[in-house]
Tab-separated table of C-alpha atoms and ligand atoms in Angstrom:
chain	number	residue	atom	x	y	z
A	1	MET	CA	-9.423	-16.374	15.381
A	2	ASP	CA	-8.142	-17.363	18.827
A	3	VAL	CA	-6.326	-14.222	20.009
A	4	ALA	CA	-5.048	-15.790	23.252
A	5	ARG	CA	-3.303	-18.559	21.295
A	6	ARG	CA	-1.870	-16.068	18.812
A	7	LEU	CA	-0.446	-13.918	21.594
A	8	SER	CA	0.798	-16.763	23.810
A	9	HIS	CA	4.406	-15.936	22.908
A	10	LEU	CA	4.056	-12.762	24.990
A	11	GLU	CA	4.681	-15.047	27.975
A	12	TRP	CA	8.231	-15.708	26.762
A	13	PRO	CA	11.024	-14.358	28.965
A	14	PHE	CA	12.208	-12.016	26.199
A	15	PHE	CA	9.338	-9.703	27.140
A	16	GLU	CA	8.537	-7.425	30.033
A	17	ASP	CA	5.028	-6.630	31.255
A	18	SER	CA	4.997	-3.408	29.212
A	19	HIS	CA	5.458	-5.513	26.046
A	20	ARG	CA	2.595	-7.804	27.055
A	21	VAL	CA	0.291	-4.799	27.414
A	22	LEU	CA	1.559	-3.371	24.115
A	23	GLY	CA	1.143	-6.694	22.279
A	24	GLU	CA	-2.481	-7.036	23.350
A	25	ALA	CA	-3.270	-3.410	22.560
A	26	ILE	CA	-1.796	-3.436	19.045
A	27	SER	CA	-3.439	-6.771	18.293
A	28	ALA	CA	-6.851	-5.346	19.208
A	29	TRP	CA	-6.242	-2.056	17.383
A	30	SER	CA	-4.945	-3.558	14.149
A	31	HIS	CA	-8.013	-5.760	13.831
A	32	ARG	CA	-9.615	-2.837	11.937
A	33	PHE	CA	-7.434	-3.677	8.914
A	34	THR	CA	-8.064	-7.434	8.826
A	35	SER	CA	-10.733	-7.428	6.174
A	36	GLY	CA	-9.030	-4.937	3.837
A	37	LEU	CA	-7.543	-6.244	0.617
A	38	PHE	CA	-4.708	-4.358	-0.992
A	39	ASP	CA	-5.973	-4.969	-4.514
A	40	GLU	CA	-9.024	-2.886	-3.719
A	41	ILE	CA	-6.921	0.203	-2.952
A	42	GLU	CA	-7.234	2.643	-5.832
A	43	ASN	CA	-4.773	5.327	-4.736
A	44	ILE	CA	-1.882	3.668	-2.940
A	45	ASP	CA	-0.192	6.968	-1.986
A	46	LEU	CA	-3.344	8.328	-0.431
A	47	ALA	CA	-4.029	5.056	1.368
A	48	CYS	CA	-0.501	5.054	2.745
A	49	ARG	CA	-0.661	8.657	3.906
A	50	ASN	CA	-3.988	7.946	5.631
A	51	ILE	CA	-2.601	4.876	7.386
A	52	VAL	CA	0.468	6.836	8.531
A	53	ARG	CA	-1.810	9.542	9.922
A	54	GLU	CA	-3.968	6.943	11.692
A	55	LEU	CA	-0.882	5.249	13.141
A	56	GLY	CA	0.327	8.637	14.350
A	57	GLU	CA	-2.982	9.634	15.902
A	58	ALA	CA	-3.230	6.309	17.707
A	59	GLY	CA	0.290	6.794	19.125
A	60	TRP	CA	1.933	3.747	17.487
A	61	LEU	CA	4.548	5.833	15.689
A	62	LYS	CA	5.952	6.864	19.078
A	63	TYR	CA	7.582	3.422	18.986
A	64	ALA	CA	8.971	3.657	15.443
A	65	SER	CA	11.418	6.400	16.401
A	66	ALA	CA	13.236	7.472	19.547
A	67	GLY	CA	13.757	10.514	21.746
A	68	ARG	CA	11.181	11.439	24.374
A	69	ALA	CA	11.971	15.122	23.787
A	70	PHE	CA	10.646	14.741	20.231
A	71	GLY	CA	7.498	12.817	21.158
A	72	ALA	CA	8.794	9.235	21.055
A	73	LYS	CA	8.005	6.666	23.710
A	74	HIS	CA	11.613	5.786	24.499
A	75	ASP	CA	14.988	7.495	24.286
A	76	GLY	CA	16.464	4.636	22.234
A	77	LEU	CA	14.908	2.430	19.540
A	78	GLU	CA	13.054	-0.348	21.375
A	79	VAL	CA	13.230	-3.233	18.948
A	80	ARG	CA	10.898	-5.576	20.866
A	81	SER	CA	8.109	-2.964	20.706
A	82	ILE	CA	8.769	-2.223	17.029
A	83	SER	CA	8.725	-5.949	16.297
A	84	LEU	CA	5.516	-6.621	18.210
A	85	ILE	CA	3.805	-3.772	16.387
A	86	ARG	CA	5.036	-4.983	12.994
A	87	GLU	CA	4.028	-8.576	13.702
A	88	ASN	CA	0.472	-7.537	14.538
A	89	LEU	CA	0.112	-5.025	11.708
A	90	ALA	CA	1.456	-7.570	9.209
A	91	TYR	CA	-1.052	-10.109	10.546
A	92	ALA	CA	-3.797	-7.612	9.740
A	93	HIS	CA	-2.696	-5.851	6.546
A	94	GLU	CA	0.501	-5.657	4.520
A	95	LEU	CA	0.193	-1.920	3.842
A	96	ALA	CA	-0.284	-1.020	7.522
A	97	ASP	CA	2.916	-2.880	8.354
A	98	PHE	CA	4.723	-1.224	5.454
A	99	ALA	CA	3.620	2.269	6.526
A	100	PHE	CA	4.741	1.738	10.123
A	101	ALA	CA	8.050	0.118	9.128
A	102	MET	CA	8.996	2.905	6.756
A	103	GLN	CA	8.343	5.634	9.339
A	104	GLY	CA	10.946	3.827	11.429
A	105	LEU	CA	13.491	2.799	8.774
A	106	GLY	CA	13.351	6.118	6.937
A	107	SER	CA	13.946	8.162	10.059
A	108	ALA	CA	16.333	5.761	11.861
A	109	PRO	CA	19.552	7.337	10.524
A	110	ILE	CA	18.380	10.630	12.120
A	111	THR	CA	17.146	8.882	15.275
A	112	LEU	CA	20.441	7.032	15.700
A	113	PHE	CA	23.013	9.510	14.368
A	114	GLY	CA	21.332	12.896	13.768
A	115	ASN	CA	22.171	16.052	15.699
A	116	GLU	CA	19.636	17.836	17.919
A	117	ARG	CA	18.647	20.292	15.181
A	118	GLN	CA	17.945	17.506	12.698
A	119	LYS	CA	16.011	15.496	15.265
A	120	ALA	CA	13.930	18.534	16.265
A	121	ARG	CA	13.151	19.342	12.625
A	122	TYR	CA	12.118	15.879	11.442
A	123	LEU	CA	11.286	13.453	14.254
A	124	PRO	CA	8.186	15.158	15.734
A	125	GLY	CA	6.452	15.105	12.323
A	126	VAL	CA	7.469	11.488	11.691
A	127	ILE	CA	6.091	10.500	15.096
A	128	ARG	CA	2.832	12.432	14.602
A	129	GLY	CA	2.399	10.891	11.154
A	130	SER	CA	2.504	14.214	9.305
A	131	LEU	CA	5.967	13.715	7.735
A	132	ILE	CA	6.868	10.664	5.646
A	133	PRO	CA	10.528	9.628	5.363
A	134	ALA	CA	12.387	7.329	2.955
A	135	PHE	CA	15.697	5.438	3.106
A	136	ALA	CA	17.550	5.854	-0.200
A	137	LEU	CA	20.457	3.395	-0.371
A	138	SER	CA	19.942	1.079	-3.373
A	139	GLU	CA	21.002	1.944	-6.908
A	140	PRO	CA	20.667	0.135	-10.247
A	141	GLU	CA	24.254	-1.183	-9.861
A	142	ALA	CA	24.373	-1.307	-6.043
A	143	GLY	CA	21.756	-3.531	-4.405
A	144	SER	CA	23.298	-6.340	-2.375
A	145	ASP	CA	26.700	-4.695	-2.761
A	146	ALA	CA	25.693	-1.492	-1.005
A	147	ALA	CA	29.286	-0.220	-0.850
A	148	ALA	CA	29.319	-0.060	-4.674
A	149	LEU	CA	26.950	2.904	-4.678
A	150	ALA	CA	27.920	5.617	-7.153
A	151	THR	CA	25.663	8.585	-6.413
A	152	GLU	CA	28.054	11.459	-5.845
A	153	ALA	CA	27.925	14.172	-3.168
A	154	ARG	CA	30.369	16.851	-4.325
A	155	PRO	CA	31.151	19.494	-1.673
A	156	GLU	CA	30.729	23.004	-3.096
A	157	GLY	CA	30.639	25.970	-0.734
A	158	GLU	CA	27.809	25.513	1.759
A	159	PHE	CA	26.300	22.631	-0.225
A	160	TYR	CA	26.758	19.062	-1.389
A	161	ILE	CA	25.812	18.705	-5.047
A	162	LEU	CA	24.102	15.346	-5.588
A	163	ASN	CA	24.219	13.505	-8.920
A	164	GLY	CA	23.082	9.924	-9.453
A	165	LEU	CA	20.212	7.457	-9.487
A	166	LYS	CA	18.520	5.668	-6.587
A	167	THR	CA	16.054	2.851	-7.160
A	168	TRP	CA	13.712	0.526	-5.244
A	169	ILE	CA	13.101	3.402	-2.866
A	170	SER	CA	10.125	2.630	-0.654
A	171	ASN	CA	7.940	5.708	-0.157
A	172	GLY	CA	9.601	7.118	-3.298
A	173	GLY	CA	7.271	9.745	-4.704
A	174	LEU	CA	5.329	9.955	-1.455
A	175	ALA	CA	8.054	10.875	1.033
A	176	ASP	CA	8.512	14.376	2.428
A	177	PHE	CA	12.231	13.750	2.860
A	178	TYR	CA	14.827	11.157	1.862
A	179	VAL	CA	17.919	9.977	3.716
A	180	VAL	CA	20.258	9.600	0.751
A	181	PHE	CA	23.547	7.707	0.838
A	182	ALA	CA	26.114	9.183	-1.549
A	183	ARG	CA	29.882	9.217	-1.906
A	184	LEU	CA	32.461	11.983	-1.855
A	185	PRO	CA	34.374	12.355	-5.161
A	186	GLY	CA	37.429	10.135	-5.505
A	187	THR	CA	36.375	7.626	-2.799
A	188	GLN	CA	35.704	3.911	-3.169
A	189	GLY	CA	33.947	1.065	-1.391
A	190	SER	CA	32.494	1.641	2.053
A	191	LYS	CA	34.758	4.642	2.675
A	192	GLY	CA	33.741	8.195	1.803
A	193	ILE	CA	29.986	7.596	1.936
A	194	CYS	CA	27.797	10.326	3.448
A	195	ALA	CA	24.196	10.221	4.697
A	196	LEU	CA	22.269	13.360	3.708
A	197	ILE	CA	18.721	14.461	4.463
A	198	VAL	CA	17.160	15.679	1.228
A	199	GLU	CA	13.744	17.295	1.324
A	200	ALA	CA	11.402	16.151	-1.446
A	201	GLU	CA	10.919	19.634	-2.876
A	202	THR	CA	14.674	20.242	-3.356
A	203	PRO	CA	15.311	21.273	-6.990
A	204	GLY	CA	17.205	18.554	-8.847
A	205	LEU	CA	15.381	15.668	-7.121
A	206	GLU	CA	13.100	13.996	-9.623
A	207	ILE	CA	10.913	10.899	-9.459
A	208	VAL	CA	11.669	9.225	-12.786
A	209	GLU	CA	9.708	5.997	-12.412
A	210	ARG	CA	7.055	4.477	-10.164
A	211	ILE	CA	7.693	0.746	-9.680
A	212	HIS	CA	4.824	-1.736	-9.358
A	213	VAL	CA	5.432	-4.919	-7.372
A	214	THR	CA	3.537	-8.015	-6.193
A	215	ALA	CA	2.213	-6.336	-3.047
A	216	PRO	CA	1.372	-2.738	-3.976
A	217	HIS	CA	3.149	0.010	-2.068
A	218	PRO	CA	4.786	3.333	-2.989
A	219	LEU	CA	8.110	2.537	-4.680
A	220	ALA	CA	10.157	4.626	-7.101
A	221	THR	CA	13.376	5.376	-8.932
A	222	ILE	CA	14.742	8.815	-8.116
A	223	ALA	CA	17.234	10.878	-10.078
A	224	PHE	CA	19.455	13.554	-8.561
A	225	ARG	CA	20.695	16.048	-11.112
A	226	GLY	CA	22.766	18.852	-9.656
A	227	CYS	CA	20.653	18.694	-6.506
A	228	ALA	CA	22.121	21.171	-3.969
A	229	VAL	CA	21.754	19.992	-0.374
A	230	PRO	CA	22.847	22.300	2.472
A	231	ARG	CA	25.842	20.930	4.390
A	232	GLU	CA	23.866	21.095	7.638
A	233	GLN	CA	21.804	18.178	6.244
A	234	LEU	CA	24.762	15.791	6.664
A	235	ILE	CA	24.029	13.110	9.275
A	236	GLY	CA	27.023	12.325	11.466
A	237	GLU	CA	30.437	12.888	9.891
A	238	GLU	CA	31.560	12.720	6.270
A	239	GLY	CA	32.484	9.116	5.469
A	240	GLU	CA	30.275	7.600	8.204
A	241	GLY	CA	27.405	6.874	5.835
A	242	PHE	CA	28.072	3.164	5.310
A	243	LYS	CA	28.113	2.406	9.018
A	244	ILE	CA	24.981	4.509	9.509
A	245	ALA	CA	23.229	2.423	6.850
A	246	MET	CA	24.456	-0.891	8.299
A	247	LYS	CA	23.498	-0.013	11.876
A	248	THR	CA	20.056	1.107	10.735
A	249	LEU	CA	19.618	-2.201	8.928
A	250	ASP	CA	20.857	-4.159	11.983
A	251	ALA	CA	17.908	-2.765	13.944
A	252	PHE	CA	15.253	-2.926	11.249
A	253	ARG	CA	16.106	-6.347	9.822
A	254	ILE	CA	14.867	-7.809	13.088
A	255	SER	CA	11.543	-6.126	12.508
A	256	VAL	CA	11.339	-7.538	8.963
A	257	ALA	CA	11.574	-10.948	10.625
A	258	ALA	CA	8.712	-9.910	12.919
A	259	ALA	CA	6.570	-8.917	9.946
A	260	ALA	CA	7.293	-12.335	8.435
A	261	VAL	CA	6.093	-13.949	11.673
A	262	GLY	CA	2.878	-11.910	11.400
A	263	PHE	CA	2.226	-13.059	7.823
A	264	ALA	CA	2.975	-16.656	8.788
A	265	ARG	CA	0.668	-16.592	11.817
A	266	ARG	CA	-2.136	-15.219	9.674
A	267	ALA	CA	-1.555	-17.960	7.099
A	268	LEU	CA	-1.658	-20.609	9.836
A	269	ASP	CA	-4.867	-19.170	11.308
A	270	GLU	CA	-6.528	-18.956	7.898
A	271	SER	CA	-5.501	-22.587	7.318
A	272	LEU	CA	-6.916	-23.748	10.645
A	273	ASP	CA	-10.191	-22.071	9.783
A	274	ARG	CA	-10.255	-23.748	6.400
A	275	VAL	CA	-9.271	-27.291	7.385
A	276	THR	CA	-11.723	-27.516	10.261
A	277	LYS	CA	-14.609	-26.620	7.933
A	278	ARG	CA	-13.756	-28.143	4.557
A	279	LYS	CA	-15.104	-31.683	4.027
A	280	VAL	CA	-13.416	-34.268	1.787
A	281	PHE	CA	-14.245	-37.971	1.529
A	282	GLY	CA	-16.694	-37.552	4.413
A	283	LEU	CA	-14.104	-36.076	6.799
A	284	THR	CA	-12.861	-32.603	7.526
A	285	LEU	CA	-9.452	-31.826	6.041
A	286	ALA	CA	-8.186	-31.479	9.624
A	287	GLU	CA	-8.886	-35.154	10.264
A	288	LEU	CA	-6.494	-36.261	7.526
A	289	GLN	CA	-2.960	-37.047	8.637
A	290	LEU	CA	-1.403	-35.340	5.619
A	291	THR	CA	-3.129	-32.132	6.696
A	292	GLN	CA	-1.926	-32.628	10.262
A	293	SER	CA	1.617	-33.041	8.988
A	294	LYS	CA	1.334	-29.693	7.196
A	295	LEU	CA	-0.104	-28.001	10.276
A	296	ALA	CA	2.727	-29.349	12.441
A	297	HIS	CA	5.279	-28.132	9.908
A	298	MET	CA	3.692	-24.675	9.764
A	299	ALA	CA	3.390	-24.330	13.546
A	300	SER	CA	7.028	-25.364	14.062
A	301	LEU	CA	8.241	-22.839	11.507
A	302	VAL	CA	6.169	-20.053	13.079
A	303	ASP	CA	7.507	-20.763	16.570
A	304	ALA	CA	11.130	-21.123	15.445
A	305	ALA	CA	10.886	-17.870	13.470
A	306	ALA	CA	9.336	-16.035	16.416
A	307	LEU	CA	11.988	-17.381	18.811
A	308	LEU	CA	14.849	-16.178	16.607
A	309	THR	CA	13.128	-12.837	16.041
A	310	TYR	CA	12.441	-12.009	19.669
A	311	ARG	CA	15.810	-13.368	20.810
A	312	ALA	CA	17.475	-10.882	18.455
A	313	ALA	CA	15.134	-8.057	19.510
A	314	TRP	CA	15.780	-8.745	23.193
A	315	MET	CA	19.559	-8.814	22.628
A	316	LYS	CA	19.399	-5.542	20.723
A	317	ASP	CA	17.396	-3.937	23.522
A	318	CYS	CA	20.024	-5.180	25.996
A	319	GLY	CA	22.576	-3.117	24.059
A	320	LYS	CA	24.422	-6.042	22.488
A	321	ARG	CA	25.728	-6.061	18.903
A	322	THR	CA	23.279	-8.193	16.927
A	323	THR	CA	24.656	-8.268	13.397
A	324	LYS	CA	24.578	-12.092	13.359
A	325	GLU	CA	21.350	-12.519	15.329
A	326	ALA	CA	19.497	-9.968	13.184
A	327	ALA	CA	20.644	-11.740	10.025
A	328	LEU	CA	19.691	-15.157	11.455
A	329	ALA	CA	16.233	-13.893	12.340
A	330	LYS	CA	15.662	-12.127	9.030
A	331	TRP	CA	16.867	-15.041	6.942
A	332	PHE	CA	15.062	-17.804	8.831
A	333	ALA	CA	11.789	-15.974	9.479
A	334	THR	CA	11.294	-14.738	5.920
A	335	GLU	CA	12.120	-18.142	4.408
A	336	ALA	CA	9.886	-19.862	6.980
A	337	ALA	CA	7.006	-17.476	6.334
A	338	GLN	CA	7.252	-18.174	2.610
A	339	ARG	CA	6.914	-21.913	3.266
A	340	VAL	CA	4.054	-21.457	5.731
A	341	VAL	CA	2.129	-19.258	3.308
A	342	ASP	CA	2.774	-21.736	0.497
A	343	GLU	CA	1.378	-24.586	2.638
A	344	ALA	CA	-1.642	-22.396	3.398
A	345	VAL	CA	-2.281	-21.895	-0.307
A	346	GLN	CA	-2.062	-25.673	-0.781
A	347	LEU	CA	-4.571	-26.310	2.007
A	348	TRP	CA	-6.968	-23.778	0.500
A	349	GLY	CA	-6.703	-25.528	-2.878
A	350	GLY	CA	-8.177	-23.625	-5.847
A	351	LEU	CA	-9.407	-20.863	-3.570
A	352	GLY	CA	-5.829	-20.368	-2.423
A	353	VAL	CA	-4.817	-19.001	-5.793
A	354	ARG	CA	-7.999	-17.058	-6.394
A	355	ARG	CA	-7.251	-13.343	-6.676
A	356	GLY	CA	-8.303	-11.570	-3.487
A	357	ASN	CA	-8.371	-14.603	-1.169
A	358	VAL	CA	-6.448	-13.768	2.013
A	359	VAL	CA	-3.847	-16.514	1.520
A	360	GLU	CA	-3.361	-15.452	-2.101
A	361	THR	CA	-2.644	-11.880	-0.977
A	362	LEU	CA	-0.308	-13.235	1.704
A	363	TYR	CA	1.499	-15.193	-1.005
A	364	ARG	CA	2.234	-11.961	-2.857
A	365	ALA	CA	2.915	-9.947	0.304
A	366	VAL	CA	5.495	-12.310	1.766
A	367	ARG	CA	7.731	-12.775	-1.279
A	368	PRO	CA	9.546	-9.393	-1.241
A	369	LEU	CA	10.667	-9.931	2.366
A	370	ARG	CA	13.297	-12.430	1.210
A	371	ILE	CA	14.749	-9.696	-0.988
A	372	TYR	CA	14.451	-6.264	0.612
A	373	GLU	CA	16.676	-4.971	3.428
A	374	GLY	CA	19.265	-7.564	2.419
A	375	THR	CA	18.449	-10.734	0.480
A	376	SER	CA	18.441	-14.187	2.096
A	377	GLU	CA	21.817	-14.775	0.456
A	378	ILE	CA	23.278	-11.602	2.013
A	379	GLN	CA	21.944	-12.677	5.430
A	380	GLN	CA	23.677	-16.060	5.035
A	381	LEU	CA	26.890	-14.300	4.087
A	382	ILE	CA	26.670	-12.088	7.181
A	383	ILE	CA	25.912	-15.058	9.455
A	384	ALA	CA	28.834	-17.078	8.089
A	385	ARG	CA	31.223	-14.120	8.315
A	386	GLU	CA	30.267	-13.442	11.925
A	387	ILE	CA	30.627	-17.123	12.910
A	388	LEU	CA	34.006	-17.397	11.212
A	389	LYS	CA	35.185	-14.152	12.807
A	390	THR	CA	34.322	-15.459	16.281
A	391	PHE	CA	35.923	-18.838	15.529
A	392	LEU	CA	39.152	-17.286	14.257
A	393	SER	CA	39.371	-14.568	16.962
A	394	PRO	CA	37.289	-15.856	19.906
A	395	SER	CA	37.958	-12.755	22.051
A	396	ASP	CA	36.273	-10.469	19.428
A	397	GLY	CA	33.006	-12.404	19.680
B	401	LIG	N1	27.491	-2.423	11.927
B	401	LIG	C1	28.534	-1.558	12.015
B	401	LIG	N2	29.513	-1.498	11.098
B	401	LIG	C2	29.458	-2.354	10.048
B	401	LIG	C3	28.401	-3.273	9.903
B	401	LIG	C4	27.397	-3.303	10.893
B	401	LIG	N3	26.368	-4.147	10.818
B	401	LIG	N4	28.604	-3.993	8.768
B	401	LIG	C5	29.749	-3.538	8.231
B	401	LIG	N5	30.248	-2.534	9.004
B	401	LIG	C6	31.513	-1.800	8.795
B	401	LIG	C7	32.691	-2.752	8.846
B	401	LIG	O1	33.134	-2.941	10.188
B	401	LIG	C8	33.701	-2.020	7.997
B	401	LIG	O2	34.291	-0.990	8.751
B	401	LIG	P1	35.875	-0.752	8.711
B	401	LIG	O3	36.228	-0.502	7.269
B	401	LIG	O4	36.072	0.447	9.573
B	401	LIG	O5	36.507	-1.996	9.227
B	401	LIG	C9	32.849	-1.362	6.922
B	401	LIG	O6	31.533	-1.226	7.487
B	401	LIG	C10	32.764	-2.169	5.661
B	401	LIG	O7	32.262	-3.429	5.989
B	401	LIG	P2	32.382	-4.690	5.047
B	401	LIG	O8	33.777	-4.795	4.524
B	401	LIG	O9	31.815	-5.843	5.780
B	401	LIG	O10	31.433	-4.266	3.824
B	401	LIG	P3	30.997	-5.077	2.542
B	401	LIG	O11	31.125	-4.174	1.380
B	401	LIG	O12	31.717	-6.399	2.484
B	401	LIG	O13	29.403	-5.299	2.714
B	401	LIG	C11	27.350	-6.309	3.395
B	401	LIG	C12	28.811	-5.878	3.711
B	401	LIG	C13	26.889	-6.820	4.718
B	401	LIG	C14	27.215	-7.378	2.328
B	401	LIG	C15	26.519	-5.045	2.954
B	401	LIG	O14	26.885	-4.622	1.659
B	401	LIG	C16	25.022	-5.287	2.993
B	401	LIG	O15	24.392	-5.305	4.060
B	401	LIG	N6	24.396	-5.471	1.811
B	401	LIG	C17	22.963	-5.520	1.708
B	401	LIG	C18	22.417	-4.149	1.488
B	401	LIG	C19	20.965	-4.049	1.790
B	401	LIG	O16	20.480	-4.541	2.794
B	401	LIG	N7	20.260	-3.370	0.923
B	401	LIG	C20	18.880	-3.138	1.151
B	401	LIG	C21	18.539	-1.724	0.852
B	401	LIG	S1	17.462	-0.979	1.965
B	401	LIG	C22	15.919	-1.543	1.659
B	401	LIG	O17	15.704	-2.533	1.073
B	401	LIG	C23	14.890	-0.691	2.293
B	401	LIG	C24	13.559	-0.673	1.640
B	401	LIG	O18	13.328	0.032	0.711
B	401	LIG	C25	12.498	-1.469	2.229
């Protein structure tokens, strides 16, 4: 594939020279995963742990977290770097992107709001790739409506006693620690929610179900039954949990958009390869105008998705609030990637739906992105709310 064409967006003004160097380096490094198919992985936990270790050894996890004192590259989360890494890993292999993303998302509440003791205990291992984190927000009755979560954190002496059920937890069953969002007794809605670091071996934490999805990765339902968590494991203040979760998602939703761009670019490249070789009616597919129409559609979607993604990442790195821009990027890029991958399957014809073909695996890999870390519908709601807020109170914008 033409690497120079695939990386031409590095010339955009959203990037600095350090990002251009990073983009080329991660593109070259992640090439090692390009031929791997996730269906061939027998032990997904082991594969994930190995990838995390490899990412750590190669130094990529220094970008997933923050704090130079703890081994990170920067003192704050650098969303352009995270996004460039995710885009290139997603281009190569869904599981490599997943492993990198979860090191970042799972540890971000500590990176952004943890105290020095918590950072010193967890971040170095996350950055080296020896500790695996998880972000435990969703519950059976609290997915899109995150503020409806019911898991309880009851203060008792030097502990919080956790009771409740978390589900759809990425890295569930594999993680060394979980950042769990739970509410103080007698509170409702977004108020009274706490973020607690719960180590996997804590008695009362039990993996009750492993969940299998279209693109295999570690995913589980976790029960907390009288699970005693020391008070020093509270991140930030009591009641700050909802904002901690939302601010974490503001940063990482942009990187979900970047992963979508990576999947879409791969689908476009696989399509170009196919249509320039496949002959029909004495012509290559590429010579047919209907094919050209599809290619134009795919290329436009890829560029528009990348522009929204890196605009949001650049704004975030400039210290601006990006609730709307992150939602715009996540919504548009994941929907666009779905359409691009679908067109790729169409161009590949029968082979496009054959188990194990790259575009078939992309088809399964891209679908969850429109659901996790806030569905497309939630992103639209956030975008509309932010626009209306600015319209009704222009000075707040
Ligand atoms: N940054 C800072 N503060 C924020 C915020 C943000 N982005 N969004 C909301 N808040 C604050 C509000 O200002 C408000 O504070 P005050 O009460 O002090 O005014 C408070 O939080 C409550 O806000 P809302 O009234 O807007 O809350 P809401 O209940 O209406 O919900 C929502 C808002 C945006 C729909 C939210 O529920 C949401 O994002 N839902 C989607 C949840 C989600 O993404 N789940 C995915 C789980 S994680 C995952 O998928 C990871 C994985 O495994 C891969």
